[in-house]
PDB file of C-alpha atoms in Angstrom:
ATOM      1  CA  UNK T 192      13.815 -17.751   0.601  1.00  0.00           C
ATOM      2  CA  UNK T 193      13.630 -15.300   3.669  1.00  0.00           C
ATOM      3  CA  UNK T 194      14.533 -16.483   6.757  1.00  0.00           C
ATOM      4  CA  UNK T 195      12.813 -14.935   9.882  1.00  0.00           C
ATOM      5  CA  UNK T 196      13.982 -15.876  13.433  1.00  0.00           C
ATOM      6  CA  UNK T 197      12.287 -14.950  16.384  1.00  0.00           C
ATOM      7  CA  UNK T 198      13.147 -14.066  20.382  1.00  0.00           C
ATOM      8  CA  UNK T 199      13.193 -14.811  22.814  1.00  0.00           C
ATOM      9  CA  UNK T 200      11.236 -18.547  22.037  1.00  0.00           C
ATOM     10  CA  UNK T 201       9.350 -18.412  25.342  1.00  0.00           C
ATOM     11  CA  UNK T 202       8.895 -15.960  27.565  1.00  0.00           C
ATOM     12  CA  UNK T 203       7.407 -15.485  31.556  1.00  0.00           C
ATOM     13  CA  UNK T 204       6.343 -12.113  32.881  1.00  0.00           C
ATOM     14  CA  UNK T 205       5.114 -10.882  35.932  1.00  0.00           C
ATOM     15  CA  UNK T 206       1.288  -8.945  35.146  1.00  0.00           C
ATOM     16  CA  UNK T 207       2.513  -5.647  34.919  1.00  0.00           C
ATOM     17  CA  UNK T 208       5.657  -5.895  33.708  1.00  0.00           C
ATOM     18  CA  UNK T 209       7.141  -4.705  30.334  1.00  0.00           C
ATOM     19  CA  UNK T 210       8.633  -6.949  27.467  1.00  0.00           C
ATOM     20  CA  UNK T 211      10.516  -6.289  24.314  1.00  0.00           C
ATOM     21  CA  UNK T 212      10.419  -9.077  21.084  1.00  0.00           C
ATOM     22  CA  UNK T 213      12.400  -8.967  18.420  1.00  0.00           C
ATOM     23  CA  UNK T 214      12.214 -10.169  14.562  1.00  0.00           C
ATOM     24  CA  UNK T 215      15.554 -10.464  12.308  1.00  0.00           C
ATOM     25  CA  UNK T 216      15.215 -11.307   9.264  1.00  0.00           C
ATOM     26  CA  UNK T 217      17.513 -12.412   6.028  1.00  0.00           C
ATOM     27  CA  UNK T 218      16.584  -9.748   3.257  1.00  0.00           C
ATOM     28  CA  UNK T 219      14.834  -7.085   2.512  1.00  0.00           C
ATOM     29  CA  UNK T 220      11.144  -6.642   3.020  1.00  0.00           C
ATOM     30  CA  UNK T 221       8.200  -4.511   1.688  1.00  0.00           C
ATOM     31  CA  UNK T 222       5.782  -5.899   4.320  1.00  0.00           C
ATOM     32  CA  UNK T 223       6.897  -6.992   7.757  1.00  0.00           C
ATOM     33  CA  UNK T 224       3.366  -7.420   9.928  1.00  0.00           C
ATOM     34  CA  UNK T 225       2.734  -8.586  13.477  1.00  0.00           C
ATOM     35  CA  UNK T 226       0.432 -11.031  15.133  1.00  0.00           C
ATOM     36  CA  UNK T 227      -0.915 -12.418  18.380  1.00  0.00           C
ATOM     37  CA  UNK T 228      -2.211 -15.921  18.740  1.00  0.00           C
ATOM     38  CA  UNK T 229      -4.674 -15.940  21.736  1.00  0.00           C
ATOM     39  CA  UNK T 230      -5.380 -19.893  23.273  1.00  0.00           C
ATOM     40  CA  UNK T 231      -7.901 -20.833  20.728  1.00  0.00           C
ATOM     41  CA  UNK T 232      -5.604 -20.202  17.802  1.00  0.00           C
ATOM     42  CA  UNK T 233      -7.308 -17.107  16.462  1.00  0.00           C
ATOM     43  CA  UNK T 234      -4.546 -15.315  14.836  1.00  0.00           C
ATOM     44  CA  UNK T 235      -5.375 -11.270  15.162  1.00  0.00           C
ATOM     45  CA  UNK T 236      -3.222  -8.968  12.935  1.00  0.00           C
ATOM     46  CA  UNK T 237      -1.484  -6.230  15.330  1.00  0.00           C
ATOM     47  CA  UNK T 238       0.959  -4.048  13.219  1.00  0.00           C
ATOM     48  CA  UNK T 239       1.690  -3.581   9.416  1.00  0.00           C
ATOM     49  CA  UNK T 240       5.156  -2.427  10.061  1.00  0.00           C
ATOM     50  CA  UNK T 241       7.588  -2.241   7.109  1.00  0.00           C
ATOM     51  CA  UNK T 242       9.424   0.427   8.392  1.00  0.00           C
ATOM     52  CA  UNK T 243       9.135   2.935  11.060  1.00  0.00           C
ATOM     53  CA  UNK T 244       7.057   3.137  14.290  1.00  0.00           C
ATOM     54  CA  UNK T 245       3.428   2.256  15.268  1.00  0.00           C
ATOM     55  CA  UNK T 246       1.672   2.513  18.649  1.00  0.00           C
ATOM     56  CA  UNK T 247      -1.728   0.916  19.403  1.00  0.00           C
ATOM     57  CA  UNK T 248      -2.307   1.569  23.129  1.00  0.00           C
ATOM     58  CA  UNK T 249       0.039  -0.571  25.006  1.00  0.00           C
ATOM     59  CA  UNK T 250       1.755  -2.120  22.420  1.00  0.00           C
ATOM     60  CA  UNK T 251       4.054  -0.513  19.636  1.00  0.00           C
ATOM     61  CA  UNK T 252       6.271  -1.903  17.433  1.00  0.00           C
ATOM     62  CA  UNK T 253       9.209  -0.593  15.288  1.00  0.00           C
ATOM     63  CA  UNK T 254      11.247  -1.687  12.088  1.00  0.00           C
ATOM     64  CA  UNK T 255      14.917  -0.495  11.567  1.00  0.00           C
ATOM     65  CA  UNK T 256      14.044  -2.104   7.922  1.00  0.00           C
ATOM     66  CA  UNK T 257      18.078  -1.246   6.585  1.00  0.00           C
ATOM     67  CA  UNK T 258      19.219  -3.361   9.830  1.00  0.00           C
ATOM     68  CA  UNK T 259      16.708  -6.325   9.088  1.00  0.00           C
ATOM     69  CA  UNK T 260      14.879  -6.041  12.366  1.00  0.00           C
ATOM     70  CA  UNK T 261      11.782  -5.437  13.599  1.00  0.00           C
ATOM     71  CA  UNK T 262      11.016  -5.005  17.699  1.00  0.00           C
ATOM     72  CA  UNK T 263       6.983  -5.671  19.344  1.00  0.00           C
ATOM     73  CA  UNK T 264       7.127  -3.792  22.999  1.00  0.00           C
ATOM     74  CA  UNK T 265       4.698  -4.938  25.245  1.00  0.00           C
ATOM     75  CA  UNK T 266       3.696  -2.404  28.412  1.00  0.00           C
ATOM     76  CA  UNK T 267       2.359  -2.585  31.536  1.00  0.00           C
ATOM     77  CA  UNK T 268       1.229  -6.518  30.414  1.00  0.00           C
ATOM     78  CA  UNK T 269      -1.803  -8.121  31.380  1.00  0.00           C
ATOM     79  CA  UNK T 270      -2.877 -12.007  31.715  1.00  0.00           C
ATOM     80  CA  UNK T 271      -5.200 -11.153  28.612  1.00  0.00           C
ATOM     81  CA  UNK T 272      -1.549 -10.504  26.784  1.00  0.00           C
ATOM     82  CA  UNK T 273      -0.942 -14.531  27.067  1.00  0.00           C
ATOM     83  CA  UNK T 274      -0.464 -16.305  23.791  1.00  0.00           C
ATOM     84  CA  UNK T 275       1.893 -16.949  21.065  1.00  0.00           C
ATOM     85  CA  UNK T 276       3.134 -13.542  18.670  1.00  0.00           C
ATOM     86  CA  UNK T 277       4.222 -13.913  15.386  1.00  0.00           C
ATOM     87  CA  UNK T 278       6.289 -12.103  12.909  1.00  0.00           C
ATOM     88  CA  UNK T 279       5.870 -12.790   9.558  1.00  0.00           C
ATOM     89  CA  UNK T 280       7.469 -10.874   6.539  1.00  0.00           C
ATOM     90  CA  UNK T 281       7.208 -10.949   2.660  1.00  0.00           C
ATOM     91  CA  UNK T 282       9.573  -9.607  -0.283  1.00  0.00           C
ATOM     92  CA  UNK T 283       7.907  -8.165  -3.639  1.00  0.00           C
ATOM     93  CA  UNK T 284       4.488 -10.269  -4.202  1.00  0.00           C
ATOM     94  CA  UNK T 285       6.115 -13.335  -2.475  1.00  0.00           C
ATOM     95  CA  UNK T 286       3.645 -15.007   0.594  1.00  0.00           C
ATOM     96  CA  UNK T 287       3.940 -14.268   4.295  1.00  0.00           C
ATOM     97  CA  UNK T 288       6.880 -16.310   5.839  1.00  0.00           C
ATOM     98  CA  UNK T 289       6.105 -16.793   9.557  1.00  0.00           C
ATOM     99  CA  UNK T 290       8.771 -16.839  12.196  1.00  0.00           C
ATOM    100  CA  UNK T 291       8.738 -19.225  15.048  1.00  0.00           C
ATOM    101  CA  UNK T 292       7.000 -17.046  17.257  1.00  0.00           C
ATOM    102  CA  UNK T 293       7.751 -16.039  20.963  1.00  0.00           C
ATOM    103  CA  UNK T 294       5.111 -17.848  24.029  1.00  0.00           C
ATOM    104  CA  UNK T 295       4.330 -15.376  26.184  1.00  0.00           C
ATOM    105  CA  UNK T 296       2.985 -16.044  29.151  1.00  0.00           C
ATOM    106  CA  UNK T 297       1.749 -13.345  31.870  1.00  0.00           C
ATOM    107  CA  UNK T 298       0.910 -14.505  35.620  1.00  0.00           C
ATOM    108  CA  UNK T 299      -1.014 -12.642  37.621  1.00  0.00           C
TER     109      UNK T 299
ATOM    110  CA  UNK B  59     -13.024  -4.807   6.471  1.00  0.00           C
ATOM    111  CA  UNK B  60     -12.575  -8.876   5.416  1.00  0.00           C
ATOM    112  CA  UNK B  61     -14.405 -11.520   7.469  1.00  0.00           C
ATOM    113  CA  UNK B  62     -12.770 -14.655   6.728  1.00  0.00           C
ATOM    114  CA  UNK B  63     -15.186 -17.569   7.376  1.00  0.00           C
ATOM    115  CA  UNK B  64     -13.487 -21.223   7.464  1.00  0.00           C
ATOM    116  CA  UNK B  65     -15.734 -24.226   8.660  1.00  0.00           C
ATOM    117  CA  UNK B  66     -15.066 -27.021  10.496  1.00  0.00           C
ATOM    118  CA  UNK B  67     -13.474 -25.756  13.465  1.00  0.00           C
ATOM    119  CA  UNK B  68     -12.380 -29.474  14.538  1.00  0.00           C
ATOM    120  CA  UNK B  69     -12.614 -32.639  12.730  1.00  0.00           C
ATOM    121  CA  UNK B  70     -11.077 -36.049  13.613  1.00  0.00           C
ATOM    122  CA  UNK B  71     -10.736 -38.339  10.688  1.00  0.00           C
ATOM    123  CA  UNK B  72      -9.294 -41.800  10.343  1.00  0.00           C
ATOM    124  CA  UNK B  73      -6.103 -42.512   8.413  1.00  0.00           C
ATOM    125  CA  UNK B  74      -6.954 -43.219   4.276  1.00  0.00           C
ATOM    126  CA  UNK B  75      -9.964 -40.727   4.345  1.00  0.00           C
ATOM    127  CA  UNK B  76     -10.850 -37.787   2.384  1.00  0.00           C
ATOM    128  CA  UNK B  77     -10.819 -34.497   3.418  1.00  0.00           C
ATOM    129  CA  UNK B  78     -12.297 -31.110   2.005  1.00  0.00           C
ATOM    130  CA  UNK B  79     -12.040 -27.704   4.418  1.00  0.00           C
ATOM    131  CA  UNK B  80     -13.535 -24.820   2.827  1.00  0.00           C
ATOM    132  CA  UNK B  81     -12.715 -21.050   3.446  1.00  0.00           C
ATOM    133  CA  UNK B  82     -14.637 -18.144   1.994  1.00  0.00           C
ATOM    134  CA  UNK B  83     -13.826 -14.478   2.021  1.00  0.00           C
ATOM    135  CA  UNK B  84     -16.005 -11.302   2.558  1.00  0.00           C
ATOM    136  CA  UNK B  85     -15.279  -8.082   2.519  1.00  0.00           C
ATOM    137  CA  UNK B  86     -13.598  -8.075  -0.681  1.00  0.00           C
ATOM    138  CA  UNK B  87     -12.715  -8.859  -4.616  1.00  0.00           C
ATOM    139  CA  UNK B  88      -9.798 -11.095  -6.025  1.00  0.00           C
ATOM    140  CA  UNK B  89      -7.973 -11.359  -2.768  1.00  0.00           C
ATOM    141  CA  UNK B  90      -5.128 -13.300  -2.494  1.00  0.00           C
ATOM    142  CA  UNK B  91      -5.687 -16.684  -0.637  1.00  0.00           C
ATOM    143  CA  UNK B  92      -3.614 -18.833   1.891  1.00  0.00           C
ATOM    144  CA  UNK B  93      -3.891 -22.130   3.498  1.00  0.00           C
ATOM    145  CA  UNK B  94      -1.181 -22.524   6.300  1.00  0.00           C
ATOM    146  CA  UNK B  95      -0.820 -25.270   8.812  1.00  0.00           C
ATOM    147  CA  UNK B  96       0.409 -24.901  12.305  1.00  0.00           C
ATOM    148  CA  UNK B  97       1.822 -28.132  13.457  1.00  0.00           C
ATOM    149  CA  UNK B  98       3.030 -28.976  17.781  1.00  0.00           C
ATOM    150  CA  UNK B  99       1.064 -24.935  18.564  1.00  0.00           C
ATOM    151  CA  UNK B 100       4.029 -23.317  16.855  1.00  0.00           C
ATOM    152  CA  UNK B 101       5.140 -21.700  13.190  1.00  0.00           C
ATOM    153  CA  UNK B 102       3.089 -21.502  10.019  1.00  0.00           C
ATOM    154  CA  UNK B 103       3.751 -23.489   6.856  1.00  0.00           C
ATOM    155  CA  UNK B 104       2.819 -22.344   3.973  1.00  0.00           C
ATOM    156  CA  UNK B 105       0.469 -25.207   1.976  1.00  0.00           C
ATOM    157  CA  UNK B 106      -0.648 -23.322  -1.072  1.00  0.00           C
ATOM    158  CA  UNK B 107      -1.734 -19.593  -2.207  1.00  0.00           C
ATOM    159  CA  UNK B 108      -3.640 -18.142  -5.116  1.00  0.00           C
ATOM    160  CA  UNK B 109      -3.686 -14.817  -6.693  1.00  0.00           C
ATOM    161  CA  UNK B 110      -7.249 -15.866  -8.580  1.00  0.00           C
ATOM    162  CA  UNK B 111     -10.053 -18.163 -10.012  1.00  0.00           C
ATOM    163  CA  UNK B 112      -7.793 -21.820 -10.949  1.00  0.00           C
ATOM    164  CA  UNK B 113      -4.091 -20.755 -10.098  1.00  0.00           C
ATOM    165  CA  UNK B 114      -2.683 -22.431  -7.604  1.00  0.00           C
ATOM    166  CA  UNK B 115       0.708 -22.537  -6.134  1.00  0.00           C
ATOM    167  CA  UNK B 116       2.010 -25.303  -4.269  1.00  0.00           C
ATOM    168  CA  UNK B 117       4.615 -24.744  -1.450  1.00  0.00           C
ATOM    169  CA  UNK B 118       5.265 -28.042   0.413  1.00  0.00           C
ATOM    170  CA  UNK B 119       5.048 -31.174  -1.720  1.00  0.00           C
ATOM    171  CA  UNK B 120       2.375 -33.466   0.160  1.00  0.00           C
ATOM    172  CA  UNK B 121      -0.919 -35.532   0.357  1.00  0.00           C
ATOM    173  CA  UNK B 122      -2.615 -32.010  -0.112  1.00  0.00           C
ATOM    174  CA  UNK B 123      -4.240 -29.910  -2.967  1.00  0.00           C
ATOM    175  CA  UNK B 124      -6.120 -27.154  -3.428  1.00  0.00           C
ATOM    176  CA  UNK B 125      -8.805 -25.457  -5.397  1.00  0.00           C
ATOM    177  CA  UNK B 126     -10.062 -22.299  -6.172  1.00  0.00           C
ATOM    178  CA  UNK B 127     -13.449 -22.306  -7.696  1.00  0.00           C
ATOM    179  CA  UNK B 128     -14.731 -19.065  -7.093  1.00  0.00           C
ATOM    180  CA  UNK B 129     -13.039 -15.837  -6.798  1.00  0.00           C
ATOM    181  CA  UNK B 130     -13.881 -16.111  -2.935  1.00  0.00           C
ATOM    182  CA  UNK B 131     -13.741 -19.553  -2.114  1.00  0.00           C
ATOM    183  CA  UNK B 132     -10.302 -21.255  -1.281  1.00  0.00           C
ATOM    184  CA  UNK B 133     -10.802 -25.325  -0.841  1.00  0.00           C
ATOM    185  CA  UNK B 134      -8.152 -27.459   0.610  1.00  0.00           C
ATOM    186  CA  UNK B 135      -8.411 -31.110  -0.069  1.00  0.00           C
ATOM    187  CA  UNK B 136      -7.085 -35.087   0.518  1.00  0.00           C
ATOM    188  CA  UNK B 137      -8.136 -37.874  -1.467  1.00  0.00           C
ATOM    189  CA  UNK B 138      -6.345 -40.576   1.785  1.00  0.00           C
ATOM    190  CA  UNK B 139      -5.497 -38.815   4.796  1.00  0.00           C
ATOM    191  CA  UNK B 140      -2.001 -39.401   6.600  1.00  0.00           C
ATOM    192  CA  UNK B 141      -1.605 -39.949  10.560  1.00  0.00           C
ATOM    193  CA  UNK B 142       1.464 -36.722   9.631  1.00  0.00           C
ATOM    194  CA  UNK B 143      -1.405 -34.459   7.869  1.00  0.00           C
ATOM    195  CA  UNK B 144      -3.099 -33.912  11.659  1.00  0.00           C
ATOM    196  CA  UNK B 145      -2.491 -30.111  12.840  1.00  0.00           C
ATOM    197  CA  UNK B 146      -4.545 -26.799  13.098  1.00  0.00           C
ATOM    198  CA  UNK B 147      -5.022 -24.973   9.596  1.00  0.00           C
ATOM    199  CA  UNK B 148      -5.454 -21.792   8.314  1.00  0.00           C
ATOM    200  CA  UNK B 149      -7.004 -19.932   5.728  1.00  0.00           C
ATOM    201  CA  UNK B 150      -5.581 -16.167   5.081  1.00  0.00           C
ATOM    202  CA  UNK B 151      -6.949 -13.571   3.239  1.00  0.00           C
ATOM    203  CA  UNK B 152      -4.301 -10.519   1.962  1.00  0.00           C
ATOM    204  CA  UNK B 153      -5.914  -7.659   0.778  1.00  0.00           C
ATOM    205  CA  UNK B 154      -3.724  -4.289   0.680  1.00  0.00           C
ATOM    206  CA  UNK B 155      -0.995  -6.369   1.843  1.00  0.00           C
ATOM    207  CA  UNK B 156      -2.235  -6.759   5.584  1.00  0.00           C
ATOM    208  CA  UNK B 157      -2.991 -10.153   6.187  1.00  0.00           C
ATOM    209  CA  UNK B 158      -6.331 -12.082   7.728  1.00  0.00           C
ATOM    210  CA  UNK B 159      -7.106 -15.095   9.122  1.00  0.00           C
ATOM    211  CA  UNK B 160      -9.932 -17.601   9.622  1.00  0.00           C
ATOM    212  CA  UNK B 161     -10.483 -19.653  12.575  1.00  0.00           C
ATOM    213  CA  UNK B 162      -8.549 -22.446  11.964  1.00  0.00           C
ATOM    214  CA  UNK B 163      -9.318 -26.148  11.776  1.00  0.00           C
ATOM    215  CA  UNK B 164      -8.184 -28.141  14.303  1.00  0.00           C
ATOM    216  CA  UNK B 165      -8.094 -31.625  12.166  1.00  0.00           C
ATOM    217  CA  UNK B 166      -6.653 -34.840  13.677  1.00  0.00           C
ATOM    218  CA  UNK B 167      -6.003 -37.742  11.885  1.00  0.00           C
ATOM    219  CA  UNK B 168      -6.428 -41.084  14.163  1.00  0.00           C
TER     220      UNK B 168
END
């Protein structure tokens, strides 16, 4: 099946700060999708993002889908930003598969 | 848009128990259904999925099963819980192929 790896694993930042994640994964896609796990384990869907380039306010992501990569850019971060963000893709009518996902962590 | 409802939001059962979580989706017809489990607050395993009323597909052979009774109700069950089975699960919803979740159940198995 498709492998997805995720980085960095953990990650520290300064509030403020800017942050760049990244999602490889093994074969091709028709859904590639983004999430963000806030403390109390809600999962909250971010980006659909099989190809090209989204921006919801501070966040945007992009998929260079013929590469097998997909990048979530975090901006100006805030403490709210804490939490653990997933990538999880899916080929034909096959289920999600979930990377590891990258902790992030933003001190004020 | 979906509102994916999934009750309990903890339980702590002992080892050799049953268990039955239920999830139930609004918002929408013949979804497809997912329960993952999120073990040590990192990665989701896919447990099972269903594309409709009585098919199931198993992912992970294991002291689980599911059922799907109703178009919009996803059941995940154990007949004799295992001290391994304890972790936070999932029920997801994907409808248009974007994905939604439930508020987990944090279950631990003592």
């Amino acid at each position: 099946g498709i492998q997805v790896e995720q980085s960095p694993p953990d990650l520290i930042l300064q509030e403020g700060a800017n942050s760049t994640l990244r999602c490889n994964f093994s074969d091709s896609v028709n859904n590639l999708q983004w999430f963000h796990q806030n403390p109390w384990g809600q999962l909250i869907n971010l980006f659909y993002i099989p190809s090209g380039t989204k921006q919801n306010g501070r966040l945007s992501a992009t998929t260079v889908a013929t590469e097998r990569y997909s990048l979530l850019y975090i901006s100006s971060s805030q403490t709210t930003d804490s939490g653990v963000y997933f990538c999880a893709v899916a080929s034909g009518n096959t289920p999600l598969v979930f990377g590891k996902g990258t902790r992030l962590s933003v001190i004020a | 848009s979906q509102t994916i409802h999934q009750w309990p939001a903890t339980l702590v059962q002992p080892v050799g128990s049953p268990l039955s979580l239920e999830c139930t989706v609004e918002g929408t017809s013949n979804p497809n259904l997912y329960w993952y489990r999120q073990a040590a607050g990192r990665g989701l395993q896919l447990l099972f999925y269903s594309v409709g009323i009585g098919q199931i597909s198993s992912e992970v052979p294991q002291n689980l099963s599911a059922s799907r009774p109703q178009d919009r109700q996803f059941i995940l069950s154990s007949k004799k819980l295992l001290l391994s089975d304890s972790g936070f699960y999932l029920c997801a919803c994907i409808w248009r192929t974007e994905a939604f979740f439930g508020q987990g159940t944090r279950l631990t198995v003592v």
